[in-house]
mmCIF file of C-alpha atoms in Angstrom:
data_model
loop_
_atom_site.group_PDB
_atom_site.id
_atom_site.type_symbol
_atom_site.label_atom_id
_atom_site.label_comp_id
_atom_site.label_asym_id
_atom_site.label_seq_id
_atom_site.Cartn_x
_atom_site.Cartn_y
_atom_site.Cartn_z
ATOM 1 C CA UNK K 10 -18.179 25.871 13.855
ATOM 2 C CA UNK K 11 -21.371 25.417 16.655
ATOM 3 C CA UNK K 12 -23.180 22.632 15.728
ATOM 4 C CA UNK K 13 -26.612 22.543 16.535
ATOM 5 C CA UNK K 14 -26.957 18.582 17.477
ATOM 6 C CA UNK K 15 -24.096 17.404 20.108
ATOM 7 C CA UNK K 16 -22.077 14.744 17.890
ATOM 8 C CA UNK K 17 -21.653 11.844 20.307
ATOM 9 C CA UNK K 18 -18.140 9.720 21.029
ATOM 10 C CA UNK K 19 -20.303 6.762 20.135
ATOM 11 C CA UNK K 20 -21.221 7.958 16.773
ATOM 12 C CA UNK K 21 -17.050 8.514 16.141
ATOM 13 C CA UNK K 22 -16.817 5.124 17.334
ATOM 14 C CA UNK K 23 -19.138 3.629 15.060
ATOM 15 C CA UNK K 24 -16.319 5.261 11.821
ATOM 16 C CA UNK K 25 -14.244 3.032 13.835
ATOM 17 C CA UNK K 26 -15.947 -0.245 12.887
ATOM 18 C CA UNK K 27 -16.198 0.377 9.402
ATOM 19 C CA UNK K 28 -13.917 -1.861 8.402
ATOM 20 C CA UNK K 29 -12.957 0.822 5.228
ATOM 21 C CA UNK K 30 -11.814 3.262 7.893
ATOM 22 C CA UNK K 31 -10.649 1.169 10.778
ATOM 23 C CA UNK K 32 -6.916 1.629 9.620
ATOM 24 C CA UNK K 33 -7.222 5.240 10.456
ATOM 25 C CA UNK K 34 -9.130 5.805 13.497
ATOM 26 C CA UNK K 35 -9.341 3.400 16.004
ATOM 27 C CA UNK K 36 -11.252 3.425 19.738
ATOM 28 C CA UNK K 37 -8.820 3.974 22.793
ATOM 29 C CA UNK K 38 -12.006 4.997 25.390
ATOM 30 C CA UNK K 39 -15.443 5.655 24.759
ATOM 31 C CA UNK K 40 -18.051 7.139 26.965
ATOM 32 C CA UNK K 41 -22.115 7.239 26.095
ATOM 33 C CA UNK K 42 -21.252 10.908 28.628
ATOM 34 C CA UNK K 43 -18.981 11.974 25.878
ATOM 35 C CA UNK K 44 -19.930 14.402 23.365
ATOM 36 C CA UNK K 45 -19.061 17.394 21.743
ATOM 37 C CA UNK K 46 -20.773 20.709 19.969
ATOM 38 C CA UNK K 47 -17.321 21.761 18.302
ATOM 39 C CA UNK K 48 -13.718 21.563 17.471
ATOM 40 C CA UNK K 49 -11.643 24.011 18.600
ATOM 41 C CA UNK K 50 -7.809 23.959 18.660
ATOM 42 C CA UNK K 51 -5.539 21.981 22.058
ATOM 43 C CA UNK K 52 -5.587 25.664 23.353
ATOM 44 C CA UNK K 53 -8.855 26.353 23.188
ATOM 45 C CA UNK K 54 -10.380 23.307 24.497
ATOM 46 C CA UNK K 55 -13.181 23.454 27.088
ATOM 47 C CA UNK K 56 -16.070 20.972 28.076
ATOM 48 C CA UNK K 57 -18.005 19.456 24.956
ATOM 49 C CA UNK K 58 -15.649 20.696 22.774
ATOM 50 C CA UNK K 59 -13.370 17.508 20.359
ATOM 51 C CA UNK K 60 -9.416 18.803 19.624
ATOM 52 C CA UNK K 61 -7.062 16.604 17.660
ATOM 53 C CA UNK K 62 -3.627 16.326 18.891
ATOM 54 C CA UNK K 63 -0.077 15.930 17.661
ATOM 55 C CA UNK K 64 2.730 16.561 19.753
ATOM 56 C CA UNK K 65 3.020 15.940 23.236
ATOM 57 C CA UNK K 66 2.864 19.879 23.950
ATOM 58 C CA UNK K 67 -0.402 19.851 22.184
ATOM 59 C CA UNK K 68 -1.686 17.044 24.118
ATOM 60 C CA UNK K 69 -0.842 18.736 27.324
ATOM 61 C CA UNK K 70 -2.594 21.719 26.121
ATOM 62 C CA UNK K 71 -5.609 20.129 25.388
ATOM 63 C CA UNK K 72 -5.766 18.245 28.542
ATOM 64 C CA UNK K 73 -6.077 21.347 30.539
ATOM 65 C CA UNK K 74 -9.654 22.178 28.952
ATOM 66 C CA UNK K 75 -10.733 18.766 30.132
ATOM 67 C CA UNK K 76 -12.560 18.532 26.572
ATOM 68 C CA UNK K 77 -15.220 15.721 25.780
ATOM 69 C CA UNK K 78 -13.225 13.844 22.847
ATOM 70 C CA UNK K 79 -9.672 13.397 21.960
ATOM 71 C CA UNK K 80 -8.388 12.663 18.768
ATOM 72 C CA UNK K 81 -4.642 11.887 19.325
ATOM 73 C CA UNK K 82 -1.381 10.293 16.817
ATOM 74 C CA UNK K 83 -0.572 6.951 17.846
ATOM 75 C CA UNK K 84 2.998 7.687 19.753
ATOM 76 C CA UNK K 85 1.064 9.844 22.111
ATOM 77 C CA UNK K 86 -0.826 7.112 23.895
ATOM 78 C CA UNK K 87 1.121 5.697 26.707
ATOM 79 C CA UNK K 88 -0.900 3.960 29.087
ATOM 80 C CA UNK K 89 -0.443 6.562 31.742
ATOM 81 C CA UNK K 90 -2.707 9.144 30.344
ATOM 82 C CA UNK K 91 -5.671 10.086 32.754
ATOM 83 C CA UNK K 92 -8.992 11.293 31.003
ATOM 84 C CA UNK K 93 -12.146 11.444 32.939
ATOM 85 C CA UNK K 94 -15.169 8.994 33.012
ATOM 86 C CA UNK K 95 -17.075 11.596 30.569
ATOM 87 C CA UNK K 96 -14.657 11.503 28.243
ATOM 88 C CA UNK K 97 -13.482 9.613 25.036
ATOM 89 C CA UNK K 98 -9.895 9.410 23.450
ATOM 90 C CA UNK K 99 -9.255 8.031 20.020
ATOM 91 C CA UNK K 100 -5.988 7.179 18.173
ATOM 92 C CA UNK K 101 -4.589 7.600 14.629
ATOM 93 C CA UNK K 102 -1.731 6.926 12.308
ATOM 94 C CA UNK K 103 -2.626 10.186 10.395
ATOM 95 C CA UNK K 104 -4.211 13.620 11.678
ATOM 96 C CA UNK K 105 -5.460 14.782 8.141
ATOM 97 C CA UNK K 106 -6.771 11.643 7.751
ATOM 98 C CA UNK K 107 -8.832 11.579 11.301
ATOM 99 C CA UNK K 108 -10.105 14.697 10.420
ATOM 100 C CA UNK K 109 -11.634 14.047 6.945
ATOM 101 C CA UNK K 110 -13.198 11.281 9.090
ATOM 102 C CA UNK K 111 -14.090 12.989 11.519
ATOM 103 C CA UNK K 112 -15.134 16.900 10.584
ATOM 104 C CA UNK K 113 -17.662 16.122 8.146
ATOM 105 C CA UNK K 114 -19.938 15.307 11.321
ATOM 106 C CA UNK K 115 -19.757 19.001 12.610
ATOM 107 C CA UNK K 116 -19.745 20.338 9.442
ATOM 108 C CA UNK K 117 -22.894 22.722 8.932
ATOM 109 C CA UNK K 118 -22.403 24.206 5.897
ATOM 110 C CA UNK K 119 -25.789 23.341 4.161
ATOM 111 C CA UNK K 120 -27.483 25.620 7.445
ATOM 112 C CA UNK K 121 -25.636 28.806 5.104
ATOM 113 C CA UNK K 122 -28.646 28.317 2.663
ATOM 114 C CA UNK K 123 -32.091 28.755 2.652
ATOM 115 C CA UNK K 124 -34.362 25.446 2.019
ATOM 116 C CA UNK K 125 -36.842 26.017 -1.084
ATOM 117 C CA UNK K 126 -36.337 28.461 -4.030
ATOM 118 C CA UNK K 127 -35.817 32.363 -3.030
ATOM 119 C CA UNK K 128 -38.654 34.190 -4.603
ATOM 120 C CA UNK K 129 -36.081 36.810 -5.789
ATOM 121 C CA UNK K 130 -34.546 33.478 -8.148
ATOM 122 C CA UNK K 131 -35.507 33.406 -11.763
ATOM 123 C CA UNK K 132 -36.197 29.810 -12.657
ATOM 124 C CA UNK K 133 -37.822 28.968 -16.519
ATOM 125 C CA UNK K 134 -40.496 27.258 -16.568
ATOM 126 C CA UNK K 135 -39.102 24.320 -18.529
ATOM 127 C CA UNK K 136 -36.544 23.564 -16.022
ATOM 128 C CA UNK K 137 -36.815 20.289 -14.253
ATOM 129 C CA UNK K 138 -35.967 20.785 -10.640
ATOM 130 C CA UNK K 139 -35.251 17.612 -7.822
ATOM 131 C CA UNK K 140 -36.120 16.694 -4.674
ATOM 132 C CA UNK K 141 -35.215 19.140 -1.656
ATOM 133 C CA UNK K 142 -32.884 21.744 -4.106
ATOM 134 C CA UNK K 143 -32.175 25.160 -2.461
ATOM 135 C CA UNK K 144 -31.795 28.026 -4.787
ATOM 136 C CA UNK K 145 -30.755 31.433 -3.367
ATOM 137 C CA UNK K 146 -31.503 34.849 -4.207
ATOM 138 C CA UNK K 147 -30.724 36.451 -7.877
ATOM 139 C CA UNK K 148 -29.774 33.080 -9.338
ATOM 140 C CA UNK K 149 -31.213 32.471 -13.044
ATOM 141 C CA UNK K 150 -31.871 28.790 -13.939
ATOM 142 C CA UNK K 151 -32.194 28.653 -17.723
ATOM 143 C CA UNK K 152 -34.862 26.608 -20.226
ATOM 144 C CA UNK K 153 -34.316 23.319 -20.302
ATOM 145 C CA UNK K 154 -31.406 22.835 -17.389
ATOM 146 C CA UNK K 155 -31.773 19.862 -14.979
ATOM 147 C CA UNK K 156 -31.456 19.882 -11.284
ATOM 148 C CA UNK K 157 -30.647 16.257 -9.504
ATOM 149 C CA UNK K 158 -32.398 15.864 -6.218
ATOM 150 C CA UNK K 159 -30.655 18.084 -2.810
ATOM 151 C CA UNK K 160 -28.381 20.185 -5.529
ATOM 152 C CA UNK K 161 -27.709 23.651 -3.795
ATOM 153 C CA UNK K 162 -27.252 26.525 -5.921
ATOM 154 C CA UNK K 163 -26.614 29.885 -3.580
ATOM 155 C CA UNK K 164 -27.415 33.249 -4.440
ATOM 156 C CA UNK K 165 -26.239 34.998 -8.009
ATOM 157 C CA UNK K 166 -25.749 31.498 -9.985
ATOM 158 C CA UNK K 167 -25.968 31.902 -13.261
ATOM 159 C CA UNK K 168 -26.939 28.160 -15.155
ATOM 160 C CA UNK K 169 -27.912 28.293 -18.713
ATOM 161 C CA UNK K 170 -29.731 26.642 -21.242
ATOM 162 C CA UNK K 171 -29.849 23.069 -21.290
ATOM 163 C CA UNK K 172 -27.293 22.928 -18.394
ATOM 164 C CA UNK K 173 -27.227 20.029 -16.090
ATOM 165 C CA UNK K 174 -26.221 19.871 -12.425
ATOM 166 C CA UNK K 175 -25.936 16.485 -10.055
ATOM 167 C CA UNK K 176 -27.729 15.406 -7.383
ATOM 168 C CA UNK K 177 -26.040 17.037 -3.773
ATOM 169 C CA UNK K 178 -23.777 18.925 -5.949
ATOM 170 C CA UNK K 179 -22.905 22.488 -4.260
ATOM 171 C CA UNK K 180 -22.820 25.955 -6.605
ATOM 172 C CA UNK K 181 -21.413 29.225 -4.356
ATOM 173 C CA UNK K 182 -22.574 32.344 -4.575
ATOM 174 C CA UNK K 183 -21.584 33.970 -8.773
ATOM 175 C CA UNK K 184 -20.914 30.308 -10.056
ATOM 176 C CA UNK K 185 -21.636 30.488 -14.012
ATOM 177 C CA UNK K 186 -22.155 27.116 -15.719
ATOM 178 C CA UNK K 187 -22.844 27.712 -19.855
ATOM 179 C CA UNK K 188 -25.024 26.448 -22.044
ATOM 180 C CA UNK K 189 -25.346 22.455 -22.335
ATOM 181 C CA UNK K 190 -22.423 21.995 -20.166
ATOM 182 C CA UNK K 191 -22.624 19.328 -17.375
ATOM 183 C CA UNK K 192 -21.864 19.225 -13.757
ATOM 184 C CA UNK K 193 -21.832 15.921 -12.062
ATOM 185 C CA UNK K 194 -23.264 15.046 -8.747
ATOM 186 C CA UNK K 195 -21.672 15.814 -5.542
ATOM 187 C CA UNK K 196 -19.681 18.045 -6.560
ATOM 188 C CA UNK K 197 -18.418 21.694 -5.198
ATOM 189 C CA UNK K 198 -17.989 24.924 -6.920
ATOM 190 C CA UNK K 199 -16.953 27.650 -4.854
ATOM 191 C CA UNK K 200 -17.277 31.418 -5.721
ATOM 192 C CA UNK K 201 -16.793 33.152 -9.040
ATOM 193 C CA UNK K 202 -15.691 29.809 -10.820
ATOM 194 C CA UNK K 203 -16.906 30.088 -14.816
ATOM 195 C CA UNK K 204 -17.853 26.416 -16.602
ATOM 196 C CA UNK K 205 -18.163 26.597 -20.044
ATOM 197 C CA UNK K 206 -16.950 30.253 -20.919
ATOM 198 C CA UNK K 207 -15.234 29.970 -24.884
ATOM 199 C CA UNK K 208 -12.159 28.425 -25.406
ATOM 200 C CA UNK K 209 -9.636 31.046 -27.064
ATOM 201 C CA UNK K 210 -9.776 30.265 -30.366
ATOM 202 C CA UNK K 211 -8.401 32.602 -32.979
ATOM 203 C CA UNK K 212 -7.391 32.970 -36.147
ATOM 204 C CA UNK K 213 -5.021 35.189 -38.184
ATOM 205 C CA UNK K 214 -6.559 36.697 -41.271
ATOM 206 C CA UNK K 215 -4.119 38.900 -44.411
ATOM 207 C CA UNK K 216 -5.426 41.886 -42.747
ATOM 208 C CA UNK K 217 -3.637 40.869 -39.620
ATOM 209 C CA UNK K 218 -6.782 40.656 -37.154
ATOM 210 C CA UNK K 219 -7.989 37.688 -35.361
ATOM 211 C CA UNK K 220 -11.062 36.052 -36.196
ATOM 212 C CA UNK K 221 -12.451 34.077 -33.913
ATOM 213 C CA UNK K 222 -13.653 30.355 -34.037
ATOM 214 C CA UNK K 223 -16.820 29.788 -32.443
ATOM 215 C CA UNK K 224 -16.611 27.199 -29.953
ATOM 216 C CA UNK K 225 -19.682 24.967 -30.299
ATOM 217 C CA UNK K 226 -18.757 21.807 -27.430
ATOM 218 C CA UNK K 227 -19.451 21.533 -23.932
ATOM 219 C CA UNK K 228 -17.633 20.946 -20.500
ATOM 220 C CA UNK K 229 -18.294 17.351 -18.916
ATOM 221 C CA UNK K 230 -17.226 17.669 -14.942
ATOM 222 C CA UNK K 231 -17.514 14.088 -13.837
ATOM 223 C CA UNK K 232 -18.727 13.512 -10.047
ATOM 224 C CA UNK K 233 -16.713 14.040 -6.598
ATOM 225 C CA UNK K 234 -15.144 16.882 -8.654
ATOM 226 C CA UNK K 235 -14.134 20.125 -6.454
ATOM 227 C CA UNK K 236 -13.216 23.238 -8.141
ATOM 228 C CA UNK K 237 -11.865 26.592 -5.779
ATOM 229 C CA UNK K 238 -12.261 30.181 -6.522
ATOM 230 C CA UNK K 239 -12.359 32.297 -9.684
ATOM 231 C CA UNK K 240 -11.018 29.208 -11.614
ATOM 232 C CA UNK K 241 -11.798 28.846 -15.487
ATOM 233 C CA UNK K 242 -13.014 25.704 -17.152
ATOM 234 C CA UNK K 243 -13.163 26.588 -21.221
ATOM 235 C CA UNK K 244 -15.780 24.974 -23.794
ATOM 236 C CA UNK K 245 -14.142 22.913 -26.066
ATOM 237 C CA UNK K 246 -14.586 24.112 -30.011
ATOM 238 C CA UNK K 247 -16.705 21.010 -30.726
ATOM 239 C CA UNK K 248 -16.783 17.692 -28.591
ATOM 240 C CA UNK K 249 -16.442 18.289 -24.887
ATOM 241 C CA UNK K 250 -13.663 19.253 -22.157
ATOM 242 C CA UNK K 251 -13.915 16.691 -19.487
ATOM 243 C CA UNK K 252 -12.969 16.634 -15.882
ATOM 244 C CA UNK K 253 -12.318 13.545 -14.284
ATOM 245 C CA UNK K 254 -14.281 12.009 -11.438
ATOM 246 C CA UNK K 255 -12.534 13.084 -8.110
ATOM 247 C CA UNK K 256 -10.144 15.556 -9.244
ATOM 248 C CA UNK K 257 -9.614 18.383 -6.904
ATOM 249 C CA UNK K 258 -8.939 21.773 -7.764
ATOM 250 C CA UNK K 259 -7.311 24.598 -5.725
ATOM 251 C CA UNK K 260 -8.204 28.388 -6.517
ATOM 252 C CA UNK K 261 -7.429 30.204 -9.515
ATOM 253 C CA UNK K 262 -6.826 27.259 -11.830
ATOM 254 C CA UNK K 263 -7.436 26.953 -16.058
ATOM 255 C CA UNK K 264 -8.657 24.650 -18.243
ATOM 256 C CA UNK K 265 -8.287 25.277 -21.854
ATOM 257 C CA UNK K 266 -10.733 23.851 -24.335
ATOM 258 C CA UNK K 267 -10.422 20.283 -25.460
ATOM 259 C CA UNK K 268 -8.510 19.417 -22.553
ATOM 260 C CA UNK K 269 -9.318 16.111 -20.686
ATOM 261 C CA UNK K 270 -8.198 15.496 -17.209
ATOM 262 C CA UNK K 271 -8.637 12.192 -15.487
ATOM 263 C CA UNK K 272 -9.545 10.683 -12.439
ATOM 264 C CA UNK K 273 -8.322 11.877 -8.566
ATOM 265 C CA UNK K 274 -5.882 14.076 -9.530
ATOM 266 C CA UNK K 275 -4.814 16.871 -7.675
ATOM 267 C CA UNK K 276 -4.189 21.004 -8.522
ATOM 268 C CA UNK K 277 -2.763 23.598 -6.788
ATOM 269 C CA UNK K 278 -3.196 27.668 -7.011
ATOM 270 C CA UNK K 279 -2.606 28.770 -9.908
ATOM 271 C CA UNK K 280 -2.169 25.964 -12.427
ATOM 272 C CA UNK K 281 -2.490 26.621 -15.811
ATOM 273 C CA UNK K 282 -3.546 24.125 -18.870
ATOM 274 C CA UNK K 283 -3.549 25.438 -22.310
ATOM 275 C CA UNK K 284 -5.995 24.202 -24.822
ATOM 276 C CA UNK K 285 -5.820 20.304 -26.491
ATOM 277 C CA UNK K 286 -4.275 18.725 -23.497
ATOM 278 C CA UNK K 287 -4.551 15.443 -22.293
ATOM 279 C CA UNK K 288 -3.895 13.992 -18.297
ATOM 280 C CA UNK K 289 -3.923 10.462 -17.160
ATOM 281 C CA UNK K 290 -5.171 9.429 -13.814
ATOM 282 C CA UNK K 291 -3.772 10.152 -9.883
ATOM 283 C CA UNK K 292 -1.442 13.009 -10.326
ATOM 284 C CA UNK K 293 -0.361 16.090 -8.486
ATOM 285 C CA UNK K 294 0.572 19.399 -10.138
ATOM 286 C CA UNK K 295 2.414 22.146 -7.234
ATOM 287 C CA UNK K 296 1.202 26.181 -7.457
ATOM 288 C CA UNK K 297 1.739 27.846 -10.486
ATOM 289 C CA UNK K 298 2.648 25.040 -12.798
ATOM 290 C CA UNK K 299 1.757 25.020 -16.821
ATOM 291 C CA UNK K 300 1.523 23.079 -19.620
ATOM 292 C CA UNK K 301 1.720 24.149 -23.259
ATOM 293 C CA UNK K 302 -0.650 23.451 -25.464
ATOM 294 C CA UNK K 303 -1.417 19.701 -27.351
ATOM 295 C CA UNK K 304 0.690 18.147 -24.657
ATOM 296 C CA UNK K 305 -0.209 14.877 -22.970
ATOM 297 C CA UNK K 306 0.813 14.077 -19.369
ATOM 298 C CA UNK K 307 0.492 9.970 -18.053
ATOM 299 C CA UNK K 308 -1.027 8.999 -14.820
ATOM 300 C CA UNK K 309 0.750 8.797 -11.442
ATOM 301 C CA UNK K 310 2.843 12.129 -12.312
ATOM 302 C CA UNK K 311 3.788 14.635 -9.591
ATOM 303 C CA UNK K 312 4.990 17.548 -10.800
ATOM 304 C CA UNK K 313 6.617 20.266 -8.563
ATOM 305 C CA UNK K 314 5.411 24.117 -8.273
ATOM 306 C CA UNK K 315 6.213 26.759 -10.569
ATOM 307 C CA UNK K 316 7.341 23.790 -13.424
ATOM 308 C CA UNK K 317 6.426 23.730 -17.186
ATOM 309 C CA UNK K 318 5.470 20.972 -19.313
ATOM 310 C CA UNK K 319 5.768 21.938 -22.619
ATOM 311 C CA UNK K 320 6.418 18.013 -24.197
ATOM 312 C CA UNK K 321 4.616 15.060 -23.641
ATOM 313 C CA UNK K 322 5.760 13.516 -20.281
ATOM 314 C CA UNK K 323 4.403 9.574 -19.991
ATOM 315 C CA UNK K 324 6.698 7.920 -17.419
ATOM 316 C CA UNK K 325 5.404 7.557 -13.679
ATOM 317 C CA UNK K 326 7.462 9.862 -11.547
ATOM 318 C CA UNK K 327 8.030 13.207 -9.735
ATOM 319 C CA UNK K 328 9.211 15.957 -12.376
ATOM 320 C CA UNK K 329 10.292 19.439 -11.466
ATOM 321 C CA UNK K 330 11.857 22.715 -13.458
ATOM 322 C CA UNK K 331 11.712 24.271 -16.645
ATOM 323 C CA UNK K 332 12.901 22.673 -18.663
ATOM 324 C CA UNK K 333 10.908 19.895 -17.230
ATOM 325 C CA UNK K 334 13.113 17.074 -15.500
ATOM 326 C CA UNK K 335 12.972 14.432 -13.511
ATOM 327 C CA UNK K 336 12.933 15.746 -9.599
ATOM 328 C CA UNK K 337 16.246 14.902 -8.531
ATOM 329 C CA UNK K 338 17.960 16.061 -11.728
ATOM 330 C CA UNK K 339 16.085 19.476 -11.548
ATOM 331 C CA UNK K 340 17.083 19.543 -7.601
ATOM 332 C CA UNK K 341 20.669 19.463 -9.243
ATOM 333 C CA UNK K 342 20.080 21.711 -11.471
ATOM 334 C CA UNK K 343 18.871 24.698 -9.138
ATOM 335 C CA UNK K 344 22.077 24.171 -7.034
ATOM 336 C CA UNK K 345 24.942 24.315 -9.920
ATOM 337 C CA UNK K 346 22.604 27.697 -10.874
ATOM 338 C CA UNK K 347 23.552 29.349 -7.886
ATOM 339 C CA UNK K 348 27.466 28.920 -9.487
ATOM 340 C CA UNK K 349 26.887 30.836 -12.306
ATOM 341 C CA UNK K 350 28.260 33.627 -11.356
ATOM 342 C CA UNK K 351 31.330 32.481 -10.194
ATOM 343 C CA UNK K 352 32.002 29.899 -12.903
ATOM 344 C CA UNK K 353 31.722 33.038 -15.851
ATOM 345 C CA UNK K 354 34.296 34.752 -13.539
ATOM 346 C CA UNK K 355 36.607 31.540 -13.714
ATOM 347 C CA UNK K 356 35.871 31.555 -17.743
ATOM 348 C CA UNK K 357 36.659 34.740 -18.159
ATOM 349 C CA UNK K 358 40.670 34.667 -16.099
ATOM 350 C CA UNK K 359 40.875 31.742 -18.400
ATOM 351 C CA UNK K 360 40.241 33.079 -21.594
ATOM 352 C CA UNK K 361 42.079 35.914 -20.579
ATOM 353 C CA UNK K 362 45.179 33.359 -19.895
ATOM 354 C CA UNK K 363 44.968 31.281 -22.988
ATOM 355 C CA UNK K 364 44.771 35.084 -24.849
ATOM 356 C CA UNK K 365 41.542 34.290 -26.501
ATOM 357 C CA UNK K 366 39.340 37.049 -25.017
ATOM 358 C CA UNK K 367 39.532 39.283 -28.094
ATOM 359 C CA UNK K 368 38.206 35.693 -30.252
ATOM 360 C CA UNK K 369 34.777 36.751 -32.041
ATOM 361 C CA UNK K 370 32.317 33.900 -30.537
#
């Protein structure tokens, strides 16, 4: 994580007057001698390097390296700590929340592509391309698709016909985004993620074979959106699949057509949404969880790993299991399973007692 620019303590400390972000960074020291080139771990600190710090083990750590910047939790600040005159020491109430302050400034993951268009890239005439857009080897940009200004599309993208793609939005390397589909701006698409493949749509003929529906819609991913690996976003059989502005997306995730997710929700690995589905705004979903087709889930809904929501579920609240139930119900549930066992043993000496073993059910 080198950076080629040294990122100042003075350039952290102006985050720290914004009064948006005040709340979770705030200015114990700064030095106009303080700066660093990269964040490394307590361990590995050294001069010019920035660490962030959580326990006082960590701290002591760090302090060993004599780095340039500190970024420490709030309890680990007594008045007694020693830094040097070249150094700077900041304070939080929240780590993860320092560092998504914080990291984006060493963050130099633009210098992986190429400025300009590779001249291995085949790019149709008719396309209108923006301001300052990189496009990497062996990627095809179809008739008619529109690139905003400082999009990056890296090497193998496939967009097609009549696509469009936002302004600073990022495509990895074997990104596919289909025909007339949209992807908003500043947005993130990491490897071998598909927008706008068909949505499974099937029917059942006498003869027994499945004959399929063409699916004749569109995929709508709103901005701020962020989508992992190898994750599946279907084309809805007419109309459009939407994804909310700001919803994040973990690896290996579907979509099914004519789904519609809102706004800043969150998905883990693995989550699973079958086709006609409907999700309200600010949610979490854990790893592996599914929902059945046509079902409709509210906003403000955090629903546990592993779970499966095969009714409408409306009510703010955490929900777990399957069946689906509210979190501390299903937290009772998985403990009286673990009595199972026992408790058919217990039935059984009954029945046995009462002479009703040899009863048909």
């Amino acid at each position: 994580m080198d950076s080629s620019t040294l990122i100042s303590a003075e350039k952290i400390a102006q985050i720290c007057l914004d009064p948006i972000f005040s709340t979770y960074l705030q200015i114990v020291k700064s030095s106009p001698q303080a700066k660093a080139k990269q964040v490394v771990e307590p361990s590995q600190t050294r001069p010019e390097t920035l660490c962030f710090v959580s326990t006082p083990e960590l701290l002591s750590q760090a302090l060993k390296g004599h780095p340039s910047i500190i970024v420490a939790l709030d309890q680990l600040l007594p008045s007694e700590i020693q830094i040097g005159e070249h150094q700077a020491l900041f304070s939080t109430p929240n780590i993860s929340a320092a560092m998504a302050l914080v990291l984006p400034l060493f963050d130099q993951k633009l210098s992986r592509f190429p400025m300009g268009i590779h001249p291995t890239a085949s790019v149709d005439p008719s396309a209108r391309i923006g301001k300052d857009v990189r496009i990497g080897a062996f990627t095809v940009v179809g008739p008619d698709v529109e690139i905003g200004d400082s999009a990056v599309l890296a090497s193998h993208v496939v967009v097609e016909k009549a696509a469009r793609i936002g302004a600073r939005t990022l495509l990895h390397s074997f990104v596919f985004v289909g025909a007339n589909c949209s992807v908003g701006k500043l947005c993130e698409i990491h490897p071998h993620t598909c927008i706008g493949s068909d949505g499974f749509g099937f029917v059942q003929g006498k003869d027994q074979r499945r004959h399929k529906i063409p699916q004749l819609g569109t995929v709508v991913i709103e901005d701020l959106v962020e989508m992992g690996a190898n994750c599946a976003v279907d084309r809805s059989t007419l109309g459009e699949t939407r994804i909310g502005e700001g919803s994040k997306f973990d690896n290996l995730c579907h979509i099914g057509h004519n789904c519609r997710i809102g706004k800043n929700n969150v998905f883990a690995a693995g989550f699973l949404m079958a086709g006609s589905c409907q999700i309200g705004d600010n949610c979490m979903f854990g790893g592996s969880t599914v929902l059945s087709d046509h079902v409709t889930v509210g906003s403000s809904i955090v629903v546990g790993g592993r779970s499966a929501i095969t009714k409408d579920t409306l009510k703010p609240g955490a929900y777990n299991g399957y069946p689906l139930e509210p979190f501390r119900d299903s937290l009772k549930t998985l403990a009286n399973l673990t009595h199972l066992t026992s408790m058919r043993k217990q039935l059984t000496q009954i029945r046995r007692h009462l002479g009703l073993e040899k009863e048909s059910e």
